[in-house]
Amino acid sequence: MEKEDTGSTRQDMAKPNRKYKDSVFTALFGSKETLLELYKVLHPEDTEVTVDDIEEIALENVLLIRRYNDAAMGVRDKLIILSEHQSTINPNMPVRILLYIAEEYEKIIKRNGDYKSLYSSKLITLPAPEFYVVYTGNKECGDYMHLTDTFPEEYRDNSFLELDIKVIKDEDKNNILGGYIAFVKKAEKLKHTRGYTFTEALKEAVEWCREENILAGFMEERSGEMMELMLEEWNIEDAIKYNREEGREEGIEEGMKRGRQEGRQEGMVYAYYEMNMNTNEIAKKVQLTEAEVLDIIKKKDMK
């Protein structure tokens, strides 16, 4: 594919303003080396691929709420987008992916100076897309998701606009993607086990990964960061659940505010405290003063 040198790369044009936070998912797949491992899981037949073939792509904030759970990469003439489905089935994933790919293709056309060619006899060339969703839940989920499922039932055999997503759910502990799925499912199971705090569940899940040699390098180097990110994800999920149960529409921020009034904020303080985080850092994360954090910890220690 011929490209005009515009002085910028796809990465330069795709870097979003990180006002949204990374997740464990994007932290894990946040380097060319781990994206290469991921690609080899998706394409084991490609034995010649190297890290130099991997192009990191930062997706724009398309329909995202607070946190990234998506990864993308260019590999030679392919554009691969991977989204995390997590434990709750989201039937709108094909719509989300459709918006992503339209955004990415527009950037590629701009970068290559092909806008004028859209109205000429010259055929422009685009990287071939591949779409995947990682599912870590326990409910029944098909092997593929289809954009046509969002159409009115009588039009679902429509072939004018098709977009299919492969669902990945295999817990293969020997590769980076299956290992991630195994870890998340283990952590979720422990989280819902009576007697476990969020922090205790994560600590045991991390220890289990070490014993089973799952995500060994990541767990060795970044387990503290991973636990912090996962704790935030779980507390956001709690806030969303609280909002839904109460029938409110104020959004996640209001849900988190309400959740704090019900004691969830104290739970977050306790969790960070058990991770040996200093009180100043805890205060920033839970939006309290340091004095309020110290008061919560003092009450915990008195119990």
CSV table of C-alpha atoms in Angstrom, one decimal:
chain,number,residue,atom,x,y,z
A,1,MET,CA,0.0,0.0,0.0
A,2,GLU,CA,1.6,3.3,-1.1
A,3,LYS,CA,1.6,6.0,1.5
A,4,GLU,CA,2.4,9.7,1.2
A,5,ASP,CA,4.8,10.9,3.9
A,6,THR,CA,2.8,13.4,5.9
A,7,GLY,CA,5.3,13.6,8.8
A,8,SER,CA,3.0,11.7,11.1
A,9,THR,CA,2.3,8.1,11.8
A,10,ARG,CA,-1.0,6.2,12.6
A,11,GLN,CA,0.1,6.2,16.2
A,12,ASP,CA,0.5,10.0,16.2
A,13,MET,CA,-2.9,10.5,14.8
A,14,ALA,CA,-4.6,8.0,17.0
A,15,LYS,CA,-3.3,9.0,20.4
A,16,PRO,CA,-6.3,9.9,22.5
A,17,ASN,CA,-6.4,12.3,25.4
A,18,ARG,CA,-6.1,10.0,28.3
A,19,LYS,CA,-8.8,11.5,30.4
A,20,TYR,CA,-10.1,7.9,30.6
A,21,LYS,CA,-8.2,5.3,32.6
A,22,ASP,CA,-6.5,2.1,31.4
A,23,SER,CA,-7.9,-1.2,32.5
A,24,VAL,CA,-6.0,-4.4,33.4
A,25,PHE,CA,-6.8,-5.5,29.8
A,26,THR,CA,-5.1,-2.5,28.2
A,27,ALA,CA,-2.3,-2.5,30.7
A,28,LEU,CA,-1.5,-6.1,29.7
A,29,PHE,CA,-1.6,-5.4,26.0
A,30,GLY,CA,0.1,-2.0,26.2
A,31,SER,CA,3.4,-2.8,24.5
A,32,LYS,CA,4.5,-4.1,21.1
A,33,GLU,CA,5.9,-7.2,22.9
A,34,THR,CA,2.6,-8.3,24.4
A,35,LEU,CA,0.7,-7.3,21.3
A,36,LEU,CA,3.1,-9.7,19.4
A,37,GLU,CA,2.2,-12.5,21.9
A,38,LEU,CA,-1.5,-11.7,21.3
A,39,TYR,CA,-1.1,-11.8,17.6
A,40,LYS,CA,0.6,-15.2,17.7
A,41,VAL,CA,-2.4,-16.5,19.6
A,42,LEU,CA,-4.7,-15.2,17.0
A,43,HIS,CA,-2.5,-16.3,14.1
A,44,PRO,CA,-0.3,-19.3,15.1
A,45,GLU,CA,0.3,-20.0,11.4
A,46,ASP,CA,2.3,-16.8,11.0
A,47,THR,CA,5.7,-18.0,12.1
A,48,GLU,CA,7.7,-15.1,10.6
A,49,VAL,CA,6.0,-12.2,12.4
A,50,THR,CA,8.3,-10.1,14.5
A,51,VAL,CA,7.9,-7.2,16.9
A,52,ASP,CA,8.9,-4.8,14.0
A,53,ASP,CA,5.7,-5.8,12.2
A,54,ILE,CA,3.5,-4.7,15.1
A,55,GLU,CA,2.1,-1.2,15.0
A,56,GLU,CA,0.4,0.0,18.2
A,57,ILE,CA,-2.9,1.8,17.7
A,58,ALA,CA,-4.6,3.9,20.3
A,59,LEU,CA,-8.4,3.8,19.7
A,60,GLU,CA,-10.4,7.0,20.2
A,61,ASN,CA,-13.0,7.2,23.0
A,62,VAL,CA,-15.9,5.7,21.1
A,63,LEU,CA,-18.8,5.1,23.5
A,64,LEU,CA,-16.5,4.5,26.3
A,65,ILE,CA,-17.3,5.2,30.0
A,66,ARG,CA,-14.4,6.2,32.1
A,67,ARG,CA,-12.2,3.2,31.1
A,68,TYR,CA,-10.5,1.6,28.2
A,69,ASN,CA,-11.2,-2.1,27.6
A,70,ASP,CA,-10.1,-2.3,24.0
A,71,ALA,CA,-6.8,-2.8,22.2
A,72,ALA,CA,-5.8,-2.5,18.5
A,73,MET,CA,-2.8,-3.1,16.3
A,74,GLY,CA,-1.7,-3.0,12.8
A,75,VAL,CA,0.2,-6.0,11.5
A,76,ARG,CA,1.5,-5.6,7.9
A,77,ASP,CA,-1.7,-5.3,5.9
A,78,LYS,CA,-4.1,-6.2,8.7
A,79,LEU,CA,-5.9,-4.0,11.2
A,80,ILE,CA,-7.0,-5.9,14.4
A,81,ILE,CA,-9.4,-4.7,17.0
A,82,LEU,CA,-9.9,-6.6,20.2
A,83,SER,CA,-12.5,-5.7,22.9
A,84,GLU,CA,-13.1,-7.1,26.3
A,85,HIS,CA,-16.6,-8.4,26.8
A,86,GLN,CA,-16.1,-9.1,30.5
A,87,SER,CA,-18.6,-11.1,32.5
A,88,THR,CA,-21.8,-9.5,31.3
A,89,ILE,CA,-22.9,-10.2,27.7
A,90,ASN,CA,-23.1,-6.9,25.7
A,91,PRO,CA,-25.0,-7.5,22.4
A,92,ASN,CA,-24.0,-4.1,21.1
A,93,MET,CA,-20.4,-4.9,20.6
A,94,PRO,CA,-20.7,-5.1,16.8
A,95,VAL,CA,-22.0,-1.5,16.8
A,96,ARG,CA,-19.1,-0.3,19.0
A,97,ILE,CA,-16.6,-2.1,16.7
A,98,LEU,CA,-18.3,-0.5,13.6
A,99,LEU,CA,-17.7,2.9,15.0
A,100,TYR,CA,-14.1,2.0,15.8
A,101,ILE,CA,-13.3,0.8,12.3
A,102,ALA,CA,-15.0,3.7,10.6
A,103,GLU,CA,-12.9,6.1,12.7
A,104,GLU,CA,-9.7,4.2,12.0
A,105,TYR,CA,-10.3,4.0,8.3
A,106,GLU,CA,-11.0,7.7,8.1
A,107,LYS,CA,-7.6,8.4,9.8
A,108,ILE,CA,-5.8,6.1,7.3
A,109,ILE,CA,-7.5,7.8,4.3
A,110,LYS,CA,-6.5,11.2,5.7
A,111,ARG,CA,-2.9,10.1,6.4
A,112,ASN,CA,-2.5,8.6,2.9
A,113,GLY,CA,-3.9,11.7,1.2
A,114,ASP,CA,-6.7,9.6,-0.3
A,115,TYR,CA,-9.7,11.9,0.3
A,116,LYS,CA,-9.7,13.2,-3.3
A,117,SER,CA,-9.4,9.6,-4.6
A,118,LEU,CA,-12.7,8.7,-3.0
A,119,TYR,CA,-14.3,10.7,-5.9
A,120,SER,CA,-12.0,9.4,-8.7
A,121,SER,CA,-11.5,6.2,-10.6
A,122,LYS,CA,-8.5,5.3,-8.4
A,123,LEU,CA,-9.2,2.4,-6.0
A,124,ILE,CA,-7.8,3.1,-2.5
A,125,THR,CA,-6.4,0.3,-0.4
A,126,LEU,CA,-7.2,-0.3,3.2
A,127,PRO,CA,-5.8,-2.8,5.7
A,128,ALA,CA,-8.0,-5.9,6.1
A,129,PRO,CA,-10.0,-5.8,9.4
A,130,GLU,CA,-10.2,-8.5,12.0
A,131,PHE,CA,-12.5,-8.2,15.1
A,132,TYR,CA,-12.4,-10.1,18.3
A,133,VAL,CA,-14.2,-10.0,21.6
A,134,VAL,CA,-12.7,-11.6,24.8
A,135,TYR,CA,-15.4,-13.1,27.0
A,136,THR,CA,-14.6,-13.9,30.6
A,137,GLY,CA,-18.1,-14.7,31.9
A,138,ASN,CA,-19.8,-18.0,32.6
A,139,LYS,CA,-23.1,-17.6,30.7
A,140,GLU,CA,-23.7,-19.2,27.4
A,141,CYS,CA,-22.2,-17.1,24.6
A,142,GLY,CA,-21.9,-17.9,20.9
A,143,ASP,CA,-18.7,-18.1,18.9
A,144,TYR,CA,-19.5,-15.1,16.8
A,145,MET,CA,-21.5,-11.8,17.2
A,146,HIS,CA,-23.1,-10.2,14.1
A,147,LEU,CA,-24.0,-6.6,13.3
A,148,THR,CA,-27.0,-7.9,11.4
A,149,ASP,CA,-28.5,-9.0,14.8
A,150,THR,CA,-29.1,-5.3,15.6
A,151,PHE,CA,-31.4,-4.9,12.5
A,152,PRO,CA,-35.1,-5.5,12.6
A,153,GLU,CA,-35.8,-9.2,12.5
A,154,GLU,CA,-37.1,-9.2,8.9
A,155,TYR,CA,-33.9,-7.6,7.6
A,156,ARG,CA,-31.3,-9.8,9.4
A,157,ASP,CA,-30.4,-11.6,6.2
A,158,ASN,CA,-29.4,-8.2,4.8
A,159,SER,CA,-25.9,-8.5,3.2
A,160,PHE,CA,-25.4,-4.8,2.5
A,161,LEU,CA,-23.6,-4.2,5.7
A,162,GLU,CA,-22.0,-7.1,7.5
A,163,LEU,CA,-19.6,-7.1,10.5
A,164,ASP,CA,-18.8,-10.3,12.4
A,165,ILE,CA,-16.8,-10.6,15.6
A,166,LYS,CA,-15.1,-13.8,16.8
A,167,VAL,CA,-15.7,-14.5,20.5
A,168,ILE,CA,-12.6,-15.8,22.4
A,169,LYS,CA,-13.3,-17.6,25.6
A,170,ASP,CA,-10.7,-20.4,25.8
A,171,GLU,CA,-8.8,-20.5,29.1
A,172,ASP,CA,-5.5,-21.7,27.7
A,173,LYS,CA,-3.1,-21.0,30.6
A,174,ASN,CA,-0.1,-21.4,28.3
A,175,ASN,CA,-0.7,-18.2,26.3
A,176,ILE,CA,-1.2,-14.6,27.1
A,177,LEU,CA,-4.9,-14.3,26.1
A,178,GLY,CA,-6.1,-17.6,27.6
A,179,GLY,CA,-4.1,-16.8,30.7
A,180,TYR,CA,-5.8,-13.4,31.1
A,181,ILE,CA,-9.2,-15.1,30.8
A,182,ALA,CA,-8.3,-17.7,33.4
A,183,PHE,CA,-7.0,-15.0,35.8
A,184,VAL,CA,-10.2,-12.8,35.5
A,185,LYS,CA,-12.5,-15.8,35.9
A,186,LYS,CA,-10.6,-17.0,39.0
A,187,ALA,CA,-10.6,-13.5,40.5
A,188,GLU,CA,-14.4,-13.1,39.8
A,189,LYS,CA,-15.1,-16.4,41.4
A,190,LEU,CA,-13.2,-15.5,44.5
A,191,LYS,CA,-14.8,-12.1,44.6
A,192,HIS,CA,-18.2,-13.7,44.9
A,193,THR,CA,-17.0,-16.2,47.5
A,194,ARG,CA,-18.4,-15.6,51.0
A,195,GLY,CA,-15.8,-14.2,53.4
A,196,TYR,CA,-13.5,-12.6,50.8
A,197,THR,CA,-12.9,-8.9,50.5
A,198,PHE,CA,-12.1,-7.6,47.0
A,199,THR,CA,-8.4,-7.3,48.0
A,200,GLU,CA,-8.2,-10.8,49.4
A,201,ALA,CA,-9.8,-12.2,46.3
A,202,LEU,CA,-7.3,-10.4,44.1
A,203,LYS,CA,-4.3,-11.5,46.2
A,204,GLU,CA,-5.3,-15.1,46.1
A,205,ALA,CA,-6.0,-14.9,42.3
A,206,VAL,CA,-2.5,-13.4,41.8
A,207,GLU,CA,-0.9,-16.1,44.0
A,208,TRP,CA,-2.8,-18.8,42.0
A,209,CYS,CA,-1.4,-17.4,38.8
A,210,ARG,CA,2.1,-17.6,40.1
A,211,GLU,CA,1.6,-21.2,41.2
A,212,GLU,CA,0.2,-22.1,37.8
A,213,ASN,CA,2.7,-20.0,35.9
A,214,ILE,CA,0.0,-17.9,34.3
A,215,LEU,CA,1.0,-14.4,33.0
A,216,ALA,CA,4.3,-15.0,34.8
A,217,GLY,CA,6.2,-11.9,33.6
A,218,PHE,CA,3.3,-9.5,34.1
A,219,MET,CA,2.4,-10.9,37.5
A,220,GLU,CA,6.0,-10.6,38.6
A,221,GLU,CA,6.6,-7.1,37.5
A,222,ARG,CA,3.2,-5.4,37.6
A,223,SER,CA,0.9,-7.3,40.0
A,224,GLY,CA,0.5,-4.2,42.3
A,225,GLU,CA,-0.6,-2.0,39.4
A,226,MET,CA,-2.9,-4.8,38.1
A,227,MET,CA,-4.6,-5.1,41.6
A,228,GLU,CA,-5.1,-1.4,41.8
A,229,LEU,CA,-6.7,-1.3,38.3
A,230,MET,CA,-8.9,-4.3,39.0
A,231,LEU,CA,-10.1,-2.8,42.3
A,232,GLU,CA,-11.2,0.4,40.5
A,233,GLU,CA,-13.0,-1.7,37.8
A,234,TRP,CA,-14.9,-3.7,40.4
A,235,ASN,CA,-15.9,-0.6,42.3
A,236,ILE,CA,-17.1,1.1,39.1
A,237,GLU,CA,-19.1,-2.1,38.4
A,238,ASP,CA,-20.7,-1.8,41.8
A,239,ALA,CA,-21.6,1.8,41.2
A,240,ILE,CA,-23.2,0.9,37.8
A,241,LYS,CA,-25.1,-2.0,39.4
A,242,TYR,CA,-26.4,0.3,42.2
A,243,ASN,CA,-27.6,2.8,39.6
A,244,ARG,CA,-29.5,0.2,37.7
A,245,GLU,CA,-31.1,-1.3,40.8
A,246,GLU,CA,-32.3,2.1,41.9
A,247,GLY,CA,-33.6,2.9,38.4
A,248,ARG,CA,-31.4,6.1,38.2
A,249,GLU,CA,-30.1,7.7,35.0
A,250,GLU,CA,-27.7,10.2,36.5
A,251,GLY,CA,-24.6,8.2,35.1
A,252,ILE,CA,-21.6,6.6,36.6
A,253,GLU,CA,-20.3,9.6,38.4
A,254,GLU,CA,-23.5,10.1,40.3
A,255,GLY,CA,-23.7,6.3,40.9
A,256,MET,CA,-20.3,6.3,42.4
A,257,LYS,CA,-21.2,9.3,44.6
A,258,ARG,CA,-24.4,7.5,45.8
A,259,GLY,CA,-22.4,4.3,46.3
A,260,ARG,CA,-19.9,6.2,48.5
A,261,GLN,CA,-22.8,7.3,50.7
A,262,GLU,CA,-23.7,3.7,51.2
A,263,GLY,CA,-20.3,2.8,52.4
A,264,ARG,CA,-18.5,1.7,49.1
A,265,GLN,CA,-16.0,4.5,49.5
A,266,GLU,CA,-14.9,3.1,52.8
A,267,GLY,CA,-14.5,-0.2,51.1
A,268,MET,CA,-12.2,1.3,48.5
A,269,VAL,CA,-10.1,3.0,51.3
A,270,TYR,CA,-9.8,-0.3,53.1
A,271,ALA,CA,-8.7,-2.1,49.9
A,272,TYR,CA,-6.0,0.4,49.0
A,273,TYR,CA,-4.9,0.5,52.7
A,274,GLU,CA,-4.4,-3.3,52.6
A,275,MET,CA,-2.3,-2.8,49.5
A,276,ASN,CA,0.1,-0.6,51.5
A,277,MET,CA,-0.8,2.5,49.5
A,278,ASN,CA,0.0,5.8,51.4
A,279,THR,CA,-2.9,7.9,52.7
A,280,ASN,CA,-2.2,10.8,50.3
A,281,GLU,CA,-2.5,8.5,47.3
A,282,ILE,CA,-5.7,6.9,48.7
A,283,ALA,CA,-7.2,10.4,49.2
A,284,LYS,CA,-6.7,11.3,45.6
A,285,LYS,CA,-8.2,8.1,44.3
A,286,VAL,CA,-11.3,8.2,46.3
A,287,GLN,CA,-11.8,12.0,46.2
A,288,LEU,CA,-11.5,12.6,50.0
A,289,THR,CA,-9.2,14.6,52.1
A,290,GLU,CA,-6.3,12.8,53.7
A,291,ALA,CA,-7.8,13.5,57.1
A,292,GLU,CA,-11.1,11.7,56.1
A,293,VAL,CA,-9.0,8.8,54.8
A,294,LEU,CA,-7.1,8.6,58.1
A,295,ASP,CA,-10.4,8.7,60.0
A,296,ILE,CA,-11.8,5.8,58.0
A,297,ILE,CA,-8.6,3.8,58.6
A,298,LYS,CA,-8.7,4.6,62.3
A,299,LYS,CA,-12.3,3.3,62.6
A,300,LYS,CA,-11.2,0.1,60.8
A,301,ASP,CA,-8.3,-0.5,63.1
A,302,MET,CA,-10.6,0.0,66.1
A,303,LYS,CA,-12.9,-2.8,65.0
